[in-house]
mmCIF file of C-alpha atoms and ligand atoms in Angstrom:
data_model
loop_
_atom_site.group_PDB
_atom_site.id
_atom_site.type_symbol
_atom_site.label_atom_id
_atom_site.label_comp_id
_atom_site.label_asym_id
_atom_site.label_seq_id
_atom_site.Cartn_x
_atom_site.Cartn_y
_atom_site.Cartn_z
ATOM 1 C CA UNK A 180 -9.085 3.473 12.657
ATOM 2 C CA UNK A 181 -7.897 5.830 10.041
ATOM 3 C CA UNK A 182 -10.146 7.274 7.303
ATOM 4 C CA UNK A 183 -8.969 8.666 4.043
ATOM 5 C CA UNK A 184 -11.427 10.373 1.648
ATOM 6 C CA UNK A 185 -11.125 9.951 -2.134
ATOM 7 C CA UNK A 186 -12.327 13.384 -3.189
ATOM 8 C CA UNK A 187 -14.654 13.088 -6.216
ATOM 9 C CA UNK A 188 -17.372 15.528 -5.538
ATOM 10 C CA UNK A 189 -20.593 13.885 -5.097
ATOM 11 C CA UNK A 190 -18.871 10.401 -5.698
ATOM 12 C CA UNK A 191 -16.397 10.969 -2.860
ATOM 13 C CA UNK A 192 -15.961 8.025 -0.542
ATOM 14 C CA UNK A 193 -13.999 6.837 2.541
ATOM 15 C CA UNK A 194 -11.321 4.219 2.832
ATOM 16 C CA UNK A 195 -11.401 2.781 6.457
ATOM 17 C CA UNK A 196 -7.970 1.195 7.426
ATOM 18 C CA UNK A 197 -7.605 -0.456 10.893
ATOM 19 C CA UNK A 198 -7.874 -3.480 12.966
ATOM 20 C CA UNK A 199 -11.088 -5.756 13.511
ATOM 21 C CA UNK A 200 -13.080 -3.611 11.006
ATOM 22 C CA UNK A 201 -14.923 -6.647 9.493
ATOM 23 C CA UNK A 202 -17.041 -6.965 12.575
ATOM 24 C CA UNK A 203 -17.936 -3.249 12.941
ATOM 25 C CA UNK A 204 -21.656 -3.282 12.130
ATOM 26 C CA UNK A 205 -21.941 0.474 11.900
ATOM 27 C CA UNK A 206 -19.443 0.625 9.047
ATOM 28 C CA UNK A 207 -21.754 -1.404 6.860
ATOM 29 C CA UNK A 208 -24.990 0.152 7.953
ATOM 30 C CA UNK A 209 -23.534 3.688 7.285
ATOM 31 C CA UNK A 210 -22.955 3.002 3.647
ATOM 32 C CA UNK A 211 -25.905 0.424 2.774
ATOM 33 C CA UNK A 212 -28.963 2.370 1.759
ATOM 34 C CA UNK A 213 -30.861 -0.701 0.557
ATOM 35 C CA UNK A 214 -32.695 -3.744 2.147
ATOM 36 C CA UNK A 215 -30.972 -6.171 -0.392
ATOM 37 C CA UNK A 216 -27.281 -6.962 -0.326
ATOM 38 C CA UNK A 217 -25.228 -9.577 -2.171
ATOM 39 C CA UNK A 218 -21.882 -10.574 -1.085
ATOM 40 C CA UNK A 219 -19.220 -11.767 -3.703
ATOM 41 C CA UNK A 220 -16.157 -13.934 -2.444
ATOM 42 C CA UNK A 221 -14.246 -17.010 -3.515
ATOM 43 C CA UNK A 222 -13.791 -20.501 -2.277
ATOM 44 C CA UNK A 223 -10.585 -19.511 -0.372
ATOM 45 C CA UNK A 224 -11.701 -16.385 1.391
ATOM 46 C CA UNK A 225 -15.314 -17.140 2.127
ATOM 47 C CA UNK A 226 -14.496 -20.078 4.675
ATOM 48 C CA UNK A 227 -12.092 -17.435 6.407
ATOM 49 C CA UNK A 228 -14.171 -14.135 6.501
ATOM 50 C CA UNK A 229 -17.691 -14.577 4.972
ATOM 51 C CA UNK A 230 -19.389 -15.391 8.292
ATOM 52 C CA UNK A 231 -17.883 -12.444 9.976
ATOM 53 C CA UNK A 232 -19.348 -10.236 7.317
ATOM 54 C CA UNK A 233 -22.678 -11.903 7.237
ATOM 55 C CA UNK A 234 -23.146 -11.586 10.991
ATOM 56 C CA UNK A 235 -23.070 -7.757 10.618
ATOM 57 C CA UNK A 236 -25.724 -8.034 7.936
ATOM 58 C CA UNK A 237 -28.636 -9.451 9.712
ATOM 59 C CA UNK A 238 -30.686 -6.494 9.173
ATOM 60 C CA UNK A 239 -30.750 -7.039 5.261
ATOM 61 C CA UNK A 240 -31.915 -9.420 2.923
ATOM 62 C CA UNK A 241 -28.570 -11.107 2.030
ATOM 63 C CA UNK A 242 -27.409 -13.429 -0.966
ATOM 64 C CA UNK A 243 -23.999 -14.551 -1.530
ATOM 65 C CA UNK A 244 -21.915 -15.892 -4.615
ATOM 66 C CA UNK A 245 -18.860 -17.991 -4.047
ATOM 67 C CA UNK A 246 -16.557 -18.046 -7.133
ATOM 68 C CA UNK A 247 -13.673 -20.343 -7.840
ATOM 69 C CA UNK A 248 -10.319 -18.872 -6.867
ATOM 70 C CA UNK A 249 -8.010 -17.727 -9.656
ATOM 71 C CA UNK A 250 -7.237 -14.943 -12.304
ATOM 72 C CA UNK A 251 -8.548 -17.455 -14.971
ATOM 73 C CA UNK A 252 -12.048 -17.061 -13.687
ATOM 74 C CA UNK A 253 -12.098 -13.328 -13.942
ATOM 75 C CA UNK A 254 -14.136 -13.619 -17.025
ATOM 76 C CA UNK A 255 -17.740 -12.501 -18.420
ATOM 77 C CA UNK A 256 -19.046 -16.026 -17.768
ATOM 78 C CA UNK A 257 -18.460 -15.689 -14.098
ATOM 79 C CA UNK A 258 -19.964 -12.109 -14.043
ATOM 80 C CA UNK A 259 -23.016 -13.726 -15.581
ATOM 81 C CA UNK A 260 -23.200 -16.113 -12.527
ATOM 82 C CA UNK A 261 -23.415 -13.017 -10.250
ATOM 83 C CA UNK A 262 -26.183 -11.575 -12.543
ATOM 84 C CA UNK A 263 -28.035 -14.916 -12.225
ATOM 85 C CA UNK A 264 -28.071 -14.709 -8.432
ATOM 86 C CA UNK A 265 -29.007 -11.026 -8.543
ATOM 87 C CA UNK A 266 -31.959 -11.647 -10.941
ATOM 88 C CA UNK A 267 -33.146 -14.847 -9.236
ATOM 89 C CA UNK A 268 -33.359 -13.175 -5.892
ATOM 90 C CA UNK A 269 -35.139 -10.197 -7.608
ATOM 91 C CA UNK A 270 -32.445 -7.694 -6.474
ATOM 92 C CA UNK A 271 -33.594 -4.225 -7.240
ATOM 93 C CA UNK A 272 -31.745 -1.148 -8.640
ATOM 94 C CA UNK A 273 -30.830 0.248 -5.113
ATOM 95 C CA UNK A 274 -29.184 -3.075 -3.921
ATOM 96 C CA UNK A 275 -25.630 -3.113 -2.650
ATOM 97 C CA UNK A 276 -22.761 -5.541 -3.733
ATOM 98 C CA UNK A 277 -19.981 -6.357 -1.358
ATOM 99 C CA UNK A 278 -16.750 -7.557 -2.888
ATOM 100 C CA UNK A 279 -14.891 -9.615 -0.220
ATOM 101 C CA UNK A 280 -11.532 -10.598 -1.558
ATOM 102 C CA UNK A 281 -8.300 -9.714 -3.335
ATOM 103 C CA UNK A 282 -8.019 -7.784 -6.587
ATOM 104 C CA UNK A 283 -9.694 -10.553 -8.555
ATOM 105 C CA UNK A 284 -12.954 -10.431 -6.649
ATOM 106 C CA UNK A 285 -12.663 -6.681 -6.271
ATOM 107 C CA UNK A 286 -12.348 -5.993 -10.002
ATOM 108 C CA UNK A 287 -15.220 -8.500 -10.877
ATOM 109 C CA UNK A 288 -17.477 -7.454 -8.049
ATOM 110 C CA UNK A 289 -17.175 -3.798 -9.063
ATOM 111 C CA UNK A 290 -17.784 -4.516 -12.722
ATOM 112 C CA UNK A 291 -20.857 -6.597 -11.915
ATOM 113 C CA UNK A 292 -22.220 -3.717 -9.752
ATOM 114 C CA UNK A 293 -21.511 -1.213 -12.506
ATOM 115 C CA UNK A 294 -23.520 -3.234 -15.096
ATOM 116 C CA UNK A 295 -26.420 -4.736 -13.013
ATOM 117 C CA UNK A 296 -29.438 -2.503 -13.913
ATOM 118 C CA UNK A 297 -26.886 0.080 -15.100
ATOM 119 C CA UNK A 298 -25.378 0.578 -11.610
ATOM 120 C CA UNK A 299 -25.981 -0.710 -8.005
ATOM 121 C CA UNK A 300 -24.195 0.442 -4.861
ATOM 122 C CA UNK A 301 -20.938 -1.337 -4.152
ATOM 123 C CA UNK A 302 -18.509 -1.802 -1.124
ATOM 124 C CA UNK A 303 -15.008 -2.920 -1.373
ATOM 125 C CA UNK A 304 -13.538 -5.194 1.408
ATOM 126 C CA UNK A 305 -9.972 -5.993 0.061
ATOM 127 C CA UNK A 306 -8.360 -9.047 1.585
ATOM 128 C CA UNK A 307 -4.845 -8.967 0.062
ATOM 129 C CA UNK A 308 -2.289 -6.149 0.655
ATOM 130 C CA UNK A 309 -2.121 -5.635 -2.996
ATOM 131 C CA UNK A 310 -5.932 -5.108 -2.888
ATOM 132 C CA UNK A 311 -5.807 -3.012 0.182
ATOM 133 C CA UNK A 312 -2.962 -0.531 -1.176
ATOM 134 C CA UNK A 313 -4.078 -0.348 -4.887
ATOM 135 C CA UNK A 314 -6.905 -2.142 -6.658
ATOM 136 C CA UNK A 315 -9.812 -1.550 -4.107
ATOM 137 C CA UNK A 316 -9.118 2.214 -4.467
ATOM 138 C CA UNK A 317 -9.978 4.210 -7.606
ATOM 139 C CA UNK A 318 -12.781 2.555 -9.399
ATOM 140 C CA UNK A 319 -11.080 0.409 -12.114
ATOM 141 C CA UNK A 320 -13.039 -2.645 -12.535
ATOM 142 C CA UNK A 321 -13.327 -5.218 -15.149
ATOM 143 C CA UNK A 322 -12.619 -8.825 -16.430
ATOM 144 C CA UNK A 323 -10.190 -10.503 -18.841
ATOM 145 C CA UNK A 324 -10.991 -11.411 -22.313
ATOM 146 C CA UNK A 325 -9.267 -14.363 -23.980
ATOM 147 C CA UNK A 326 -7.321 -11.854 -26.203
ATOM 148 C CA UNK A 327 -6.240 -9.536 -23.476
ATOM 149 C CA UNK A 328 -6.064 -8.974 -19.595
ATOM 150 C CA UNK A 329 -8.419 -6.298 -18.075
ATOM 151 C CA UNK A 330 -9.709 -5.471 -21.574
ATOM 152 C CA UNK A 331 -13.575 -5.398 -20.602
ATOM 153 C CA UNK A 332 -14.324 -2.911 -17.929
ATOM 154 C CA UNK A 333 -15.547 0.180 -16.376
ATOM 155 C CA UNK A 334 -14.608 3.022 -14.237
ATOM 156 C CA UNK A 335 -17.009 2.640 -11.104
ATOM 157 C CA UNK A 336 -16.353 3.958 -7.721
ATOM 158 C CA UNK A 337 -17.497 2.149 -4.522
ATOM 159 C CA UNK A 338 -19.380 3.632 -1.643
ATOM 160 C CA UNK A 339 -16.525 2.985 0.801
ATOM 161 C CA UNK A 340 -13.375 0.615 1.118
ATOM 162 C CA UNK A 341 -12.879 -1.427 4.410
ATOM 163 C CA UNK A 342 -9.378 -2.343 4.612
ATOM 164 C CA UNK A 343 -8.962 -4.530 7.807
ATOM 165 C CA UNK A 344 -5.203 -5.298 8.301
ATOM 166 C CA UNK A 345 -5.997 -8.350 10.414
ATOM 167 C CA UNK A 346 -7.149 -10.372 7.315
ATOM 168 C CA UNK A 347 -3.508 -10.315 6.165
ATOM 169 C CA UNK A 348 -2.701 -12.697 8.900
ATOM 170 C CA UNK A 349 -3.914 -15.548 6.557
ATOM 171 C CA UNK A 350 -2.204 -14.345 3.486
ATOM 172 C CA UNK A 351 0.893 -16.132 2.531
ATOM 173 C CA UNK A 352 4.321 -14.689 2.566
ATOM 174 C CA UNK A 353 4.653 -14.639 -1.224
ATOM 175 C CA UNK A 354 1.330 -12.710 -1.570
ATOM 176 C CA UNK A 355 2.304 -10.218 1.005
ATOM 177 C CA UNK A 356 5.665 -9.523 -0.647
ATOM 178 C CA UNK A 357 3.859 -9.075 -4.024
ATOM 179 C CA UNK A 358 1.744 -6.494 -2.479
ATOM 180 C CA UNK A 359 4.752 -4.706 -1.084
ATOM 181 C CA UNK A 360 6.077 -4.114 -4.549
ATOM 182 C CA UNK A 361 2.890 -1.793 -5.144
ATOM 183 C CA UNK A 362 3.707 0.000 -1.792
ATOM 184 C CA UNK A 363 7.153 0.695 -2.794
ATOM 185 C CA UNK A 364 5.759 2.171 -5.987
ATOM 186 C CA UNK A 365 4.036 5.068 -4.170
ATOM 187 C CA UNK A 366 7.332 6.021 -2.602
ATOM 188 C CA UNK A 367 9.232 5.811 -5.977
ATOM 189 C CA UNK A 368 6.841 7.775 -7.959
ATOM 190 C CA UNK A 369 5.973 10.624 -5.669
ATOM 191 C CA UNK A 370 6.773 10.243 -1.931
ATOM 192 C CA UNK A 371 10.539 10.347 -1.194
ATOM 193 C CA UNK A 372 9.830 10.397 2.626
ATOM 194 C CA UNK A 373 7.590 7.364 2.342
ATOM 195 C CA UNK A 374 10.397 5.580 0.422
ATOM 196 C CA UNK A 375 12.860 6.298 3.214
ATOM 197 C CA UNK A 376 10.414 5.107 5.660
ATOM 198 C CA UNK A 377 10.233 1.827 3.887
ATOM 199 C CA UNK A 378 13.925 1.482 3.779
ATOM 200 C CA UNK A 379 14.036 1.810 7.452
ATOM 201 C CA UNK A 380 11.075 -0.354 8.249
ATOM 202 C CA UNK A 381 11.228 -3.075 5.636
ATOM 203 C CA UNK A 382 12.013 -5.842 8.210
ATOM 204 C CA UNK A 383 9.064 -4.883 10.190
ATOM 205 C CA UNK A 384 6.755 -5.031 7.343
ATOM 206 C CA UNK A 385 8.123 -8.459 6.268
ATOM 207 C CA UNK A 386 7.623 -9.824 9.728
ATOM 208 C CA UNK A 387 4.059 -8.550 9.642
ATOM 209 C CA UNK A 388 4.344 -5.981 12.361
ATOM 210 C CA UNK A 389 0.726 -4.608 12.731
ATOM 211 C CA UNK A 390 1.770 -0.905 13.203
ATOM 212 C CA UNK A 391 3.956 -0.826 10.399
ATOM 213 C CA UNK A 392 1.634 -2.643 8.051
ATOM 214 C CA UNK A 393 -1.177 -0.160 8.996
ATOM 215 C CA UNK A 394 1.092 2.868 8.370
ATOM 216 C CA UNK A 395 2.250 1.380 4.979
ATOM 217 C CA UNK A 396 -1.379 0.669 3.923
ATOM 218 C CA UNK A 397 -2.556 4.228 5.069
ATOM 219 C CA UNK A 398 0.341 6.004 3.110
ATOM 220 C CA UNK A 399 -0.240 4.031 0.007
ATOM 221 C CA UNK A 400 -3.966 4.803 0.191
ATOM 222 C CA UNK A 401 -3.326 8.511 0.831
ATOM 223 C CA UNK A 402 -1.151 8.661 -2.364
ATOM 224 C CA UNK A 403 -3.552 6.622 -4.362
ATOM 225 C CA UNK A 404 -6.544 8.779 -3.091
ATOM 226 C CA UNK A 405 -4.820 11.906 -4.297
ATOM 227 C CA UNK A 406 -3.942 10.632 -7.702
ATOM 228 C CA UNK A 407 -7.450 9.286 -8.321
ATOM 229 C CA UNK A 408 -8.977 12.674 -7.268
ATOM 230 C CA UNK A 409 -6.673 14.528 -9.657
ATOM 231 C CA UNK A 410 -7.121 12.133 -12.545
ATOM 232 C CA UNK A 411 -9.968 9.577 -12.184
ATOM 233 C CA UNK A 412 -9.892 8.300 -15.842
ATOM 234 C CA UNK A 413 -6.140 8.315 -16.336
ATOM 235 C CA UNK A 414 -5.656 11.096 -18.661
ATOM 236 C CA UNK A 415 -2.435 12.244 -17.016
ATOM 237 C CA UNK A 416 -0.867 11.561 -13.700
ATOM 238 C CA UNK A 417 -2.673 8.248 -12.917
ATOM 239 C CA UNK A 418 -0.479 6.608 -15.571
ATOM 240 C CA UNK A 419 2.548 7.015 -13.176
ATOM 241 C CA UNK A 420 0.927 4.196 -11.160
ATOM 242 C CA UNK A 421 2.197 2.056 -13.980
ATOM 243 C CA UNK A 422 5.805 2.376 -13.166
ATOM 244 C CA UNK A 423 7.528 -0.932 -13.867
ATOM 245 C CA UNK A 424 4.357 -2.251 -15.353
ATOM 246 C CA UNK A 425 5.233 -2.236 -19.096
ATOM 247 C CA UNK A 426 8.253 -4.512 -18.370
ATOM 248 C CA UNK A 427 6.147 -6.346 -15.742
ATOM 249 C CA UNK A 428 3.281 -7.253 -18.103
ATOM 250 C CA UNK A 429 5.779 -8.428 -20.791
ATOM 251 C CA UNK A 430 7.322 -10.673 -17.967
ATOM 252 C CA UNK A 431 3.965 -11.936 -16.907
ATOM 253 C CA UNK A 432 2.865 -12.804 -20.320
ATOM 254 C CA UNK A 433 6.186 -13.750 -21.662
ATOM 255 C CA UNK A 434 6.944 -16.226 -18.741
ATOM 256 C CA UNK A 435 3.337 -17.587 -18.880
ATOM 257 C CA UNK A 436 0.665 -16.411 -16.696
ATOM 258 C CA UNK A 437 0.940 -17.807 -13.153
ATOM 259 C CA UNK A 438 4.754 -18.009 -13.303
ATOM 260 C CA UNK A 439 5.276 -14.783 -11.538
ATOM 261 C CA UNK A 440 2.627 -12.861 -9.343
ATOM 262 C CA UNK A 441 1.739 -9.598 -10.698
ATOM 263 C CA UNK A 442 3.736 -7.837 -7.772
ATOM 264 C CA UNK A 443 6.884 -10.030 -8.545
ATOM 265 C CA UNK A 444 6.734 -8.933 -12.185
ATOM 266 C CA UNK A 445 6.364 -5.360 -11.207
ATOM 267 C CA UNK A 446 9.327 -5.525 -9.108
ATOM 268 C CA UNK A 447 11.550 -6.766 -11.914
ATOM 269 C CA UNK A 448 9.984 -4.298 -14.160
ATOM 270 C CA UNK A 449 10.648 -1.479 -11.783
ATOM 271 C CA UNK A 450 14.319 -2.335 -11.577
ATOM 272 C CA UNK A 451 14.582 -2.347 -15.405
ATOM 273 C CA UNK A 452 12.728 1.028 -15.543
ATOM 274 C CA UNK A 453 15.273 2.187 -12.807
ATOM 275 C CA UNK A 454 18.198 1.034 -15.033
ATOM 276 C CA UNK A 455 16.652 2.956 -18.133
ATOM 277 C CA UNK A 456 16.204 5.901 -15.942
ATOM 278 C CA UNK A 457 19.922 5.810 -15.116
ATOM 279 C CA UNK A 458 20.729 5.451 -18.810
ATOM 280 C CA UNK A 459 18.669 8.657 -19.547
ATOM 281 C CA UNK A 460 20.942 10.396 -16.855
ATOM 282 C CA UNK A 461 18.248 11.016 -14.141
ATOM 283 C CA UNK A 462 19.210 8.272 -11.580
ATOM 284 C CA UNK A 463 22.820 7.391 -10.425
ATOM 285 C CA UNK A 464 24.195 4.076 -9.565
ATOM 286 C CA UNK A 465 23.429 4.568 -5.824
ATOM 287 C CA UNK A 466 19.761 5.286 -6.616
ATOM 288 C CA UNK A 467 19.410 2.153 -8.656
ATOM 289 C CA UNK A 468 21.074 0.150 -5.886
ATOM 290 C CA UNK A 469 18.737 1.462 -3.183
ATOM 291 C CA UNK A 470 15.713 0.510 -5.394
ATOM 292 C CA UNK A 471 16.984 -3.087 -5.958
ATOM 293 C CA UNK A 472 18.067 -3.520 -2.262
ATOM 294 C CA UNK A 473 14.413 -2.593 -1.122
ATOM 295 C CA UNK A 474 12.851 -5.131 -3.371
ATOM 296 C CA UNK A 475 15.347 -7.785 -2.388
ATOM 297 C CA UNK A 476 14.745 -7.010 1.318
ATOM 298 C CA UNK A 477 11.048 -7.981 0.486
ATOM 299 C CA UNK A 478 12.163 -11.328 -1.051
ATOM 300 C CA UNK A 479 11.061 -10.191 -4.365
ATOM 301 C CA UNK A 480 12.891 -11.005 -7.702
ATOM 302 C CA UNK A 481 14.781 -8.185 -9.335
ATOM 303 C CA UNK A 482 16.142 -9.656 -12.473
ATOM 304 C CA UNK A 483 14.050 -10.736 -15.647
ATOM 305 C CA UNK A 484 13.963 -14.498 -16.651
ATOM 306 C CA UNK A 485 16.855 -15.380 -18.725
ATOM 307 C CA UNK A 486 14.499 -17.313 -21.312
ATOM 308 C CA UNK A 487 12.873 -13.930 -22.241
ATOM 309 C CA UNK A 488 15.043 -12.539 -24.893
ATOM 310 C CA UNK A 489 15.233 -8.707 -25.697
ATOM 311 C CA UNK A 490 13.423 -9.187 -28.809
ATOM 312 C CA UNK A 491 10.517 -10.998 -27.125
ATOM 313 C CA UNK A 492 10.478 -8.155 -24.534
ATOM 314 C CA UNK A 493 10.168 -5.539 -27.391
ATOM 315 C CA UNK A 494 7.463 -7.559 -28.984
ATOM 316 C CA UNK A 495 5.452 -7.836 -25.787
ATOM 317 C CA UNK A 496 6.004 -4.321 -24.791
ATOM 318 C CA UNK A 497 4.677 -3.191 -28.079
ATOM 319 C CA UNK A 498 0.947 -3.951 -27.210
ATOM 320 C CA UNK A 499 0.899 -1.962 -24.201
ATOM 321 C CA UNK A 500 -2.112 0.556 -23.713
ATOM 322 C CA UNK A 501 0.111 3.466 -23.230
ATOM 323 C CA UNK A 502 1.864 3.264 -26.618
ATOM 324 C CA UNK A 503 1.155 5.683 -29.413
ATOM 325 C CA UNK A 504 1.632 5.230 -32.981
ATOM 326 C CA UNK A 505 3.619 1.928 -32.426
ATOM 327 C CA UNK A 506 6.102 3.746 -30.105
ATOM 328 C CA UNK A 507 6.725 2.022 -26.679
ATOM 329 C CA UNK A 508 5.976 4.451 -23.986
ATOM 330 C CA UNK A 509 6.950 3.801 -20.373
ATOM 331 C CA UNK A 510 7.000 5.472 -17.021
ATOM 332 C CA UNK A 511 10.549 6.412 -15.683
ATOM 333 C CA UNK A 512 12.027 8.075 -12.570
ATOM 334 C CA UNK A 513 13.413 11.688 -12.705
ATOM 335 C CA UNK A 514 14.643 10.827 -9.207
ATOM 336 C CA UNK A 515 13.621 8.638 -6.294
ATOM 337 C CA UNK A 516 10.083 10.217 -5.410
ATOM 338 C CA UNK A 517 9.428 11.663 -8.786
ATOM 339 C CA UNK A 518 8.015 9.767 -11.984
ATOM 340 C CA UNK A 519 7.612 10.920 -15.526
ATOM 341 C CA UNK A 520 4.432 10.732 -17.335
ATOM 342 C CA UNK A 521 4.529 7.977 -20.076
ATOM 343 C CA UNK A 522 7.419 8.796 -22.386
ATOM 344 C CA UNK A 523 8.598 7.385 -25.755
ATOM 345 C CA UNK A 524 12.063 6.012 -25.125
ATOM 346 C CA UNK A 525 14.917 5.935 -27.623
ATOM 347 C CA UNK A 526 15.059 2.361 -29.065
ATOM 348 C CA UNK A 527 18.786 1.977 -28.660
ATOM 349 C CA UNK A 528 18.679 2.947 -24.883
ATOM 350 C CA UNK A 529 15.718 0.560 -24.254
ATOM 351 C CA UNK A 530 17.698 -2.057 -26.088
ATOM 352 C CA UNK A 531 20.832 -1.531 -23.871
ATOM 353 C CA UNK A 532 18.715 -1.929 -20.738
ATOM 354 C CA UNK A 533 17.021 -5.017 -22.008
ATOM 355 C CA UNK A 534 20.392 -6.541 -23.269
ATOM 356 C CA UNK A 535 22.308 -5.818 -20.189
ATOM 357 C CA UNK A 536 20.291 -5.252 -17.022
ATOM 358 C CA UNK A 537 20.237 -8.553 -15.096
ATOM 359 C CA UNK A 538 21.833 -10.434 -17.911
HETATM 360 P P1 NAD B 674 -5.985 -12.370 -6.014
HETATM 361 O O1 NAD B 674 -7.343 -11.649 -5.729
HETATM 362 O O2 NAD B 674 -5.971 -13.443 -6.869
HETATM 363 O O3 NAD B 674 -5.497 -12.955 -4.558
HETATM 364 C C1 NAD B 674 -4.393 -13.656 -4.337
HETATM 365 C C2 NAD B 674 -4.685 -14.963 -3.750
HETATM 366 O O4 NAD B 674 -4.935 -14.780 -2.224
HETATM 367 C C3 NAD B 674 -6.054 -15.768 -4.060
HETATM 368 O O5 NAD B 674 -5.716 -17.128 -3.988
HETATM 369 C C4 NAD B 674 -6.942 -15.424 -2.986
HETATM 370 O O6 NAD B 674 -8.047 -16.262 -2.946
HETATM 371 C C5 NAD B 674 -6.101 -15.345 -1.798
HETATM 372 N N1 NAD B 674 -6.398 -14.472 -0.652
HETATM 373 C C6 NAD B 674 -7.000 -13.330 -0.785
HETATM 374 N N2 NAD B 674 -7.169 -12.585 0.470
HETATM 375 C C7 NAD B 674 -6.721 -13.720 1.328
HETATM 376 C C8 NAD B 674 -6.520 -13.733 2.725
HETATM 377 N N3 NAD B 674 -6.783 -12.682 3.516
HETATM 378 N N4 NAD B 674 -6.101 -14.825 3.368
HETATM 379 C C9 NAD B 674 -5.724 -15.838 2.442
HETATM 380 N N5 NAD B 674 -5.793 -15.971 1.246
HETATM 381 C C10 NAD B 674 -6.235 -14.889 0.617
HETATM 382 O O7 NAD B 674 -4.843 -11.384 -6.255
HETATM 383 P P2 NAD B 674 -4.542 -9.971 -5.966
HETATM 384 O O8 NAD B 674 -3.032 -9.742 -5.976
HETATM 385 O O9 NAD B 674 -5.270 -9.477 -4.715
HETATM 386 O O10 NAD B 674 -5.127 -9.004 -7.159
HETATM 387 C C11 NAD B 674 -4.676 -9.311 -8.491
HETATM 388 C C12 NAD B 674 -5.884 -8.861 -9.317
HETATM 389 O O11 NAD B 674 -5.998 -7.519 -9.058
HETATM 390 C C13 NAD B 674 -5.453 -8.847 -10.931
HETATM 391 O O12 NAD B 674 -6.561 -9.439 -11.488
HETATM 392 C C14 NAD B 674 -5.243 -7.471 -11.272
HETATM 393 O O13 NAD B 674 -5.654 -7.175 -12.610
HETATM 394 C C15 NAD B 674 -6.186 -6.694 -10.412
HETATM 395 N N6 NAD B 674 -5.576 -5.369 -10.167
HETATM 396 C C16 NAD B 674 -6.633 -4.361 -10.242
HETATM 397 C C17 NAD B 674 -6.193 -3.052 -10.002
HETATM 398 C C18 NAD B 674 -7.269 -1.987 -10.112
HETATM 399 O O14 NAD B 674 -6.808 -0.850 -9.997
HETATM 400 N N7 NAD B 674 -8.563 -2.464 -10.253
HETATM 401 C C19 NAD B 674 -4.794 -2.728 -9.591
HETATM 402 C C20 NAD B 674 -4.002 -3.783 -9.457
HETATM 403 C C21 NAD B 674 -4.309 -5.084 -9.736
HETATM 404 N N1 LIG B 675 -3.600 0.333 -10.445
HETATM 405 C C1 LIG B 675 -3.497 1.389 -11.301
HETATM 406 C C2 LIG B 675 -4.552 2.221 -11.201
HETATM 407 O O1 LIG B 675 -5.589 2.186 -10.510
HETATM 408 O O2 LIG B 675 -4.591 3.217 -12.128
#
């Protein structure tokens, strides 16, 4: 088992990465300082893993909430069903909430924990690759609003993260690939050695080699932990985690939610950001090819949908949280392994990328 610490002074916490962690009773007991524990999961994950978790919690008074599966249920309404359970079981202020699931359950569980009685303890057990390498670490929690994704939320750090690579066995290939898009992101924005390792080991990752997966999760969490320690609330360097996301969000929204998984849209968006970085004179053709080739090796899409016009892209990118005074700002690459902070891009150069890359 590997242990990485997210350093945040008194709120520092460990990320445990390894095999067969769900059944390690001591991991739970070390981080639960209360009698009352509530486990939040969904209808897909609970039949697979809830029992293994509950068996480790026999010393506690335990309740569980099983939510429907899907991004469309990441709403205040379903947060309220968590509060209903907490209140009907008279859960007190020192209770612990365990989020057992992918990014949707992790974001919702964390948000419910942040709000209930102004904050109860919280443990993340991420079950998708995306959640293990990104969403479970760093304390971004929240839900969607009909007028915007992730628009209601809070920064709220967990007591620990338990990332058990074994649970990825039941994850389908498409979800695994989507998680790899976020893994590749760490190499691109700040870790050239990891990028080269990914180029050399991508076949092992796709074929679910346990050692390779554990290493990729560990390196991703190391990078994320360092970024979060430096910039918990995204006033600077944390924004580099948004590489490819401005284009990607436009693709997710423009194509209609559910057409592309988040990681798939990020893969395409990162290729567009690479093309734009080349037009800025920072990357060369070979760099861009290496990036595209790595996504292709993960079976990820690399070109935007033809139905999404450049005008529609601009329109959708104009509502991004990073923008200032109406100017579109994106994260670009100075080179492979080094990202820029959000920068306002020249309209003509952006237009060239949108008109020509993948068209
Ligand atoms: P998800 O939580 O919807 O999970 C994807 C699918 O896999 C679901 O159907 C789920 O039930 C299923 N699943 C999960 N674990 C499984 C397992 N082990 N075996 C079989 N099936 C399993 O999607 P996701 O990609 O994990 O997360 C996406 C969400 O994360 C989005 O809501 C996004 O906004 C959020 N997110 C948050 C952050 C953050 O920093 N907080 C970062 C990135 C993404
Ligand atoms: N997933 C982006 C962040 O945590 O900042």
